[in-house]
Amino acid sequence: MTIIAGFQTAGIIGGGQMGSGIAQVCATNGLKTILVDINPKQIETAKIGITGSLEKLASKGVITPEQKATALANMSYSSDLSALNGCDIVVEAIIENEKIKVELFQALDKITKASCIFASNTSSIPITRLAAATSRPDKFIGMHFMNPAPIMKLVEVIPGMATSEDTTKRTLELAVGLGKETSKSADFPGFVVNRILMPMINEAFAALMEGVASAEDIDKGMKLGTNQPMGPLTLADFIGLDTCYAIMKVLHDGLGDPKYSPSPLLAKYVEAGWYGRKTKRGVYKY
Ligand code: CAA
Ligand code: NAD
């Protein structure tokens, strides 16, 4: 039985790229982990993704065969939110939409035990506003994993206005127990990472729209010219253009500065349903 910072059972909501990665990290580090998605097809996709990722990590010696077996044994899946009633912590990783997240947390508030901590993996939505929609704002916090969660080292931790010191302390301890480094951010739109990353991505769309260079040359310039693992347009396709657009809108609305205005070209891709890798079409075709 593994307990990290008093947490033994974690519920992860949203079995997309982030939720499945976060669930994998929790299960690998010994927590009993329940992954919930409203879409049963996505649960099947998440199962395949988690198994494949664990196999890859085991074959490279990053995790031991025992850790892989433990992770698989710790994982369970459900499309029913009430499966989370015994959880010590729930990490929400559903789509970047404030209204839908609020509805979810209000439903969770009724299902989970009073001591359960609510963490949101939101990329940009104010934690204070999400927390205020629940009966436990002191037990609500931002726990922002980076994509791909099993590989990336950072978890950004964002206390809201009402988050208790105990919740913040335990969340930081949990992230470290999951093998991550942490950084703390105040609750302002986009926190630190996306406040700085998204305007760069948005600018890459502006440059593409103005015909400054081809998508390939924009990416090559930034990848080789600034030593980044992916160019900004490739990274945008990897994150999801729907998510990038949602984050830009939160930055623009929340900070009120026209410099955060989402690129019209980014908006057009999203309107076309070209969300990037997850829909097999974004700036590039997959
Ligand atoms: N599980 C297991 N292994 C994985 C994996 C996963 N989910 N994803 C990638 N890997 C492994 C690959 O197997 C590979 O291992 P080897 O080098 O040992 O072969 C390694 O990671 C690199 O993968 P690839 O060779 O396939 O591709 P790559 O070299 O392009 O690396 C990457 C992939 C790690 C994603 C790298 O490109 C990268 O770091 N990109 C930038 C990612 C980034 O910036 N993430 C943050 C986005 S912003 C965010 O997350 C916040 C937000 O709110 C939007
Ligand atoms: P995604 O589109 O890959 O997955 C979202 C999942 O949520 C889908 O499987 C969907 O079926 C599920 N879902 C939607 N509404 C639900 C509900 N009410 N109950 C249960 N499940 C529901 O999205 P993602 O990229 O995994 O992003 C998830 C969250 O993580 C977002 O808030 C996003 O901003 C944040 N985030 C994304 C990244 C990234 O690089 N993509 C990085 C860090 C944080």
PDB file of N, CA and C in Angstrom, residues 95-99 122-126 129 188-191 194-195 198-199 201-202 240-264 266-271 275:
ATOM      1  N   ILE A  95     -11.950  18.916 -21.023  1.00  0.00           N
ATOM      2  CA  ILE A  95     -11.676  20.008 -21.972  1.00  0.00           C
ATOM      3  C   ILE A  95     -11.600  21.380 -21.296  1.00  0.00           C
ATOM      4  N   GLU A  96     -10.845  22.280 -21.949  1.00  0.00           N
ATOM      5  CA  GLU A  96     -10.573  23.611 -21.372  1.00  0.00           C
ATOM      6  C   GLU A  96     -11.776  24.530 -21.576  1.00  0.00           C
ATOM      7  N   ASN A  97     -12.823  24.278 -20.783  1.00  0.00           N
ATOM      8  CA  ASN A  97     -14.059  25.054 -20.887  1.00  0.00           C
ATOM      9  C   ASN A  97     -14.580  25.280 -19.467  1.00  0.00           C
ATOM     10  N   GLU A  98     -14.628  26.539 -19.068  1.00  0.00           N
ATOM     11  CA  GLU A  98     -14.939  26.858 -17.663  1.00  0.00           C
ATOM     12  C   GLU A  98     -16.327  26.349 -17.249  1.00  0.00           C
ATOM     13  N   LYS A  99     -17.317  26.542 -18.120  1.00  0.00           N
ATOM     14  CA  LYS A  99     -18.689  26.174 -17.756  1.00  0.00           C
ATOM     15  C   LYS A  99     -18.770  24.655 -17.505  1.00  0.00           C
ATOM     16  N   THR A 122      -6.246  22.494 -15.345  1.00  0.00           N
ATOM     17  CA  THR A 122      -6.510  23.545 -16.335  1.00  0.00           C
ATOM     18  C   THR A 122      -5.224  24.255 -16.759  1.00  0.00           C
ATOM     19  N   SER A 123      -5.188  24.635 -18.032  1.00  0.00           N
ATOM     20  CA  SER A 123      -4.023  25.341 -18.578  1.00  0.00           C
ATOM     21  C   SER A 123      -4.067  26.830 -18.269  1.00  0.00           C
ATOM     22  N   SER A 124      -5.239  27.337 -17.925  1.00  0.00           N
ATOM     23  CA  SER A 124      -5.342  28.799 -17.850  1.00  0.00           C
ATOM     24  C   SER A 124      -6.508  29.348 -17.036  1.00  0.00           C
ATOM     25  N   ILE A 125      -7.543  28.551 -16.810  1.00  0.00           N
ATOM     26  CA  ILE A 125      -8.758  29.093 -16.186  1.00  0.00           C
ATOM     27  C   ILE A 125      -8.498  29.386 -14.701  1.00  0.00           C
ATOM     28  N   PRO A 126      -8.934  30.563 -14.214  1.00  0.00           N
ATOM     29  CA  PRO A 126      -8.660  30.908 -12.813  1.00  0.00           C
ATOM     30  C   PRO A 126      -9.147  29.833 -11.822  1.00  0.00           C
ATOM     31  N   ARG A 129     -11.972  30.920  -9.376  1.00  0.00           N
ATOM     32  CA  ARG A 129     -13.355  30.871  -9.882  1.00  0.00           C
ATOM     33  C   ARG A 129     -13.898  29.448  -9.862  1.00  0.00           C
ATOM     34  N   PHE A 188      -3.196  33.827 -11.745  1.00  0.00           N
ATOM     35  CA  PHE A 188      -3.511  34.788 -12.806  1.00  0.00           C
ATOM     36  C   PHE A 188      -3.627  34.012 -14.107  1.00  0.00           C
ATOM     37  N   PRO A 189      -4.421  34.507 -15.060  1.00  0.00           N
ATOM     38  CA  PRO A 189      -4.685  33.729 -16.282  1.00  0.00           C
ATOM     39  C   PRO A 189      -3.423  33.175 -16.947  1.00  0.00           C
ATOM     40  N   GLY A 190      -3.435  31.878 -17.201  1.00  0.00           N
ATOM     41  CA  GLY A 190      -2.296  31.226 -17.870  1.00  0.00           C
ATOM     42  C   GLY A 190      -1.154  30.894 -16.924  1.00  0.00           C
ATOM     43  N   PHE A 191      -1.263  31.353 -15.649  1.00  0.00           N
ATOM     44  CA  PHE A 191      -0.223  31.079 -14.643  1.00  0.00           C
ATOM     45  C   PHE A 191       1.140  31.536 -15.193  1.00  0.00           C
ATOM     46  N   ASN A 194       1.947  28.962 -19.498  1.00  0.00           N
ATOM     47  CA  ASN A 194       1.145  29.315 -20.680  1.00  0.00           C
ATOM     48  C   ASN A 194       1.060  30.819 -20.925  1.00  0.00           C
ATOM     49  N   ARG A 195       1.271  31.610 -19.881  1.00  0.00           N
ATOM     50  CA  ARG A 195       1.312  33.067 -20.062  1.00  0.00           C
ATOM     51  C   ARG A 195       2.458  33.433 -21.020  1.00  0.00           C
ATOM     52  N   MET A 198       2.103  30.525 -24.731  1.00  0.00           N
ATOM     53  CA  MET A 198       1.007  30.680 -25.711  1.00  0.00           C
ATOM     54  C   MET A 198       1.162  31.907 -26.601  1.00  0.00           C
ATOM     55  N   PRO A 199       1.604  33.073 -26.069  1.00  0.00           N
ATOM     56  CA  PRO A 199       1.837  34.196 -26.984  1.00  0.00           C
ATOM     57  C   PRO A 199       2.880  33.866 -28.058  1.00  0.00           C
ATOM     58  N   ILE A 201       3.324  30.829 -29.413  1.00  0.00           N
ATOM     59  CA  ILE A 201       2.589  29.995 -30.381  1.00  0.00           C
ATOM     60  C   ILE A 201       1.644  30.869 -31.213  1.00  0.00           C
ATOM     61  N   ASN A 202       0.947  31.785 -30.540  1.00  0.00           N
ATOM     62  CA  ASN A 202       0.002  32.676 -31.236  1.00  0.00           C
ATOM     63  C   ASN A 202       0.735  33.519 -32.285  1.00  0.00           C
ATOM     64  N   GLY A 240      -2.889  20.611 -29.028  1.00  0.00           N
ATOM     65  CA  GLY A 240      -4.295  20.684 -29.460  1.00  0.00           C
ATOM     66  C   GLY A 240      -4.618  22.141 -29.755  1.00  0.00           C
ATOM     67  N   LEU A 241      -5.013  22.426 -31.008  1.00  0.00           N
ATOM     68  CA  LEU A 241      -5.284  23.818 -31.379  1.00  0.00           C
ATOM     69  C   LEU A 241      -6.515  24.345 -30.638  1.00  0.00           C
ATOM     70  N   ASP A 242      -7.462  23.442 -30.323  1.00  0.00           N
ATOM     71  CA  ASP A 242      -8.639  23.848 -29.537  1.00  0.00           C
ATOM     72  C   ASP A 242      -8.206  24.346 -28.157  1.00  0.00           C
ATOM     73  N   THR A 243      -7.236  23.630 -27.572  1.00  0.00           N
ATOM     74  CA  THR A 243      -6.740  24.024 -26.243  1.00  0.00           C
ATOM     75  C   THR A 243      -5.959  25.338 -26.341  1.00  0.00           C
ATOM     76  N   CYS A 244      -5.104  25.476 -27.355  1.00  0.00           N
ATOM     77  CA  CYS A 244      -4.329  26.721 -27.525  1.00  0.00           C
ATOM     78  C   CYS A 244      -5.270  27.916 -27.679  1.00  0.00           C
ATOM     79  N   TYR A 245      -6.307  27.732 -28.489  1.00  0.00           N
ATOM     80  CA  TYR A 245      -7.258  28.826 -28.741  1.00  0.00           C
ATOM     81  C   TYR A 245      -8.007  29.181 -27.439  1.00  0.00           C
ATOM     82  N   ALA A 246      -8.430  28.141 -26.705  1.00  0.00           N
ATOM     83  CA  ALA A 246      -9.143  28.382 -25.434  1.00  0.00           C
ATOM     84  C   ALA A 246      -8.231  29.149 -24.463  1.00  0.00           C
ATOM     85  N   ILE A 247      -6.957  28.786 -24.424  1.00  0.00           N
ATOM     86  CA  ILE A 247      -6.020  29.457 -23.501  1.00  0.00           C
ATOM     87  C   ILE A 247      -5.842  30.923 -23.912  1.00  0.00           C
ATOM     88  N   MET A 248      -5.684  31.176 -25.225  1.00  0.00           N
ATOM     89  CA  MET A 248      -5.519  32.568 -25.683  1.00  0.00           C
ATOM     90  C   MET A 248      -6.740  33.401 -25.303  1.00  0.00           C
ATOM     91  N   LYS A 249      -7.928  32.810 -25.416  1.00  0.00           N
ATOM     92  CA  LYS A 249      -9.144  33.571 -25.070  1.00  0.00           C
ATOM     93  C   LYS A 249      -9.164  33.896 -23.569  1.00  0.00           C
ATOM     94  N   VAL A 250      -8.713  32.941 -22.743  1.00  0.00           N
ATOM     95  CA  VAL A 250      -8.675  33.189 -21.291  1.00  0.00           C
ATOM     96  C   VAL A 250      -7.653  34.302 -20.988  1.00  0.00           C
ATOM     97  N   LEU A 251      -6.497  34.261 -21.652  1.00  0.00           N
ATOM     98  CA  LEU A 251      -5.477  35.308 -21.437  1.00  0.00           C
ATOM     99  C   LEU A 251      -6.040  36.670 -21.855  1.00  0.00           C
ATOM    100  N   HIS A 252      -6.696  36.695 -23.012  1.00  0.00           N
ATOM    101  CA  HIS A 252      -7.219  37.947 -23.563  1.00  0.00           C
ATOM    102  C   HIS A 252      -8.317  38.510 -22.656  1.00  0.00           C
ATOM    103  N   ASP A 253      -9.271  37.640 -22.279  1.00  0.00           N
ATOM    104  CA  ASP A 253     -10.383  38.100 -21.422  1.00  0.00           C
ATOM    105  C   ASP A 253      -9.880  38.483 -20.029  1.00  0.00           C
ATOM    106  N   GLY A 254      -8.960  37.682 -19.504  1.00  0.00           N
ATOM    107  CA  GLY A 254      -8.564  37.858 -18.096  1.00  0.00           C
ATOM    108  C   GLY A 254      -7.557  38.967 -17.885  1.00  0.00           C
ATOM    109  N   LEU A 255      -6.721  39.230 -18.896  1.00  0.00           N
ATOM    110  CA  LEU A 255      -5.677  40.251 -18.713  1.00  0.00           C
ATOM    111  C   LEU A 255      -6.031  41.544 -19.445  1.00  0.00           C
ATOM    112  N   GLY A 256      -6.994  41.450 -20.370  1.00  0.00           N
ATOM    113  CA  GLY A 256      -7.551  42.652 -20.994  1.00  0.00           C
ATOM    114  C   GLY A 256      -6.580  43.420 -21.876  1.00  0.00           C
ATOM    115  N   ASP A 257      -5.538  42.764 -22.347  1.00  0.00           N
ATOM    116  CA  ASP A 257      -4.551  43.454 -23.179  1.00  0.00           C
ATOM    117  C   ASP A 257      -4.680  42.913 -24.604  1.00  0.00           C
ATOM    118  N   PRO A 258      -4.792  43.817 -25.613  1.00  0.00           N
ATOM    119  CA  PRO A 258      -4.960  43.328 -26.991  1.00  0.00           C
ATOM    120  C   PRO A 258      -3.795  42.469 -27.478  1.00  0.00           C
ATOM    121  N   LYS A 259      -2.664  42.535 -26.793  1.00  0.00           N
ATOM    122  CA  LYS A 259      -1.539  41.702 -27.252  1.00  0.00           C
ATOM    123  C   LYS A 259      -1.845  40.201 -27.125  1.00  0.00           C
ATOM    124  N   TYR A 260      -2.863  39.860 -26.338  1.00  0.00           N
ATOM    125  CA  TYR A 260      -3.229  38.437 -26.192  1.00  0.00           C
ATOM    126  C   TYR A 260      -4.357  38.016 -27.139  1.00  0.00           C
ATOM    127  N   SER A 261      -4.728  38.888 -28.056  1.00  0.00           N
ATOM    128  CA  SER A 261      -5.827  38.577 -28.970  1.00  0.00           C
ATOM    129  C   SER A 261      -5.495  37.324 -29.800  1.00  0.00           C
ATOM    130  N   PRO A 262      -6.375  36.299 -29.790  1.00  0.00           N
ATOM    131  CA  PRO A 262      -6.039  35.055 -30.519  1.00  0.00           C
ATOM    132  C   PRO A 262      -5.884  35.314 -32.012  1.00  0.00           C
ATOM    133  N   SER A 263      -4.919  34.681 -32.628  1.00  0.00           N
ATOM    134  CA  SER A 263      -4.698  34.834 -34.065  1.00  0.00           C
ATOM    135  C   SER A 263      -5.941  34.360 -34.820  1.00  0.00           C
ATOM    136  N   PRO A 264      -6.414  35.152 -35.814  1.00  0.00           N
ATOM    137  CA  PRO A 264      -7.570  34.720 -36.612  1.00  0.00           C
ATOM    138  C   PRO A 264      -7.298  33.405 -37.343  1.00  0.00           C
ATOM    139  N   LEU A 266      -5.447  30.868 -36.171  1.00  0.00           N
ATOM    140  CA  LEU A 266      -5.645  29.814 -35.154  1.00  0.00           C
ATOM    141  C   LEU A 266      -7.149  29.556 -34.987  1.00  0.00           C
ATOM    142  N   ALA A 267      -7.933  30.641 -34.923  1.00  0.00           N
ATOM    143  CA  ALA A 267      -9.393  30.502 -34.773  1.00  0.00           C
ATOM    144  C   ALA A 267      -9.979  29.710 -35.943  1.00  0.00           C
ATOM    145  N   LYS A 268      -9.487  29.994 -37.153  1.00  0.00           N
ATOM    146  CA  LYS A 268     -10.025  29.336 -38.345  1.00  0.00           C
ATOM    147  C   LYS A 268      -9.752  27.824 -38.326  1.00  0.00           C
ATOM    148  N   TYR A 269      -8.540  27.440 -37.915  1.00  0.00           N
ATOM    149  CA  TYR A 269      -8.233  26.004 -37.808  1.00  0.00           C
ATOM    150  C   TYR A 269      -9.221  25.325 -36.848  1.00  0.00           C
ATOM    151  N   VAL A 270      -9.487  25.996 -35.728  1.00  0.00           N
ATOM    152  CA  VAL A 270     -10.371  25.396 -34.720  1.00  0.00           C
ATOM    153  C   VAL A 270     -11.797  25.299 -35.265  1.00  0.00           C
ATOM    154  N   GLU A 271     -12.222  26.372 -35.965  1.00  0.00           N
ATOM    155  CA  GLU A 271     -13.574  26.349 -36.550  1.00  0.00           C
ATOM    156  C   GLU A 271     -13.711  25.220 -37.574  1.00  0.00           C
ATOM    157  N   TYR A 275      -7.898  20.189 -35.072  1.00  0.00           N
ATOM    158  CA  TYR A 275      -7.368  20.422 -33.721  1.00  0.00           C
ATOM    159  C   TYR A 275      -5.913  19.981 -33.562  1.00  0.00           C
TER     160      TYR A 275
END
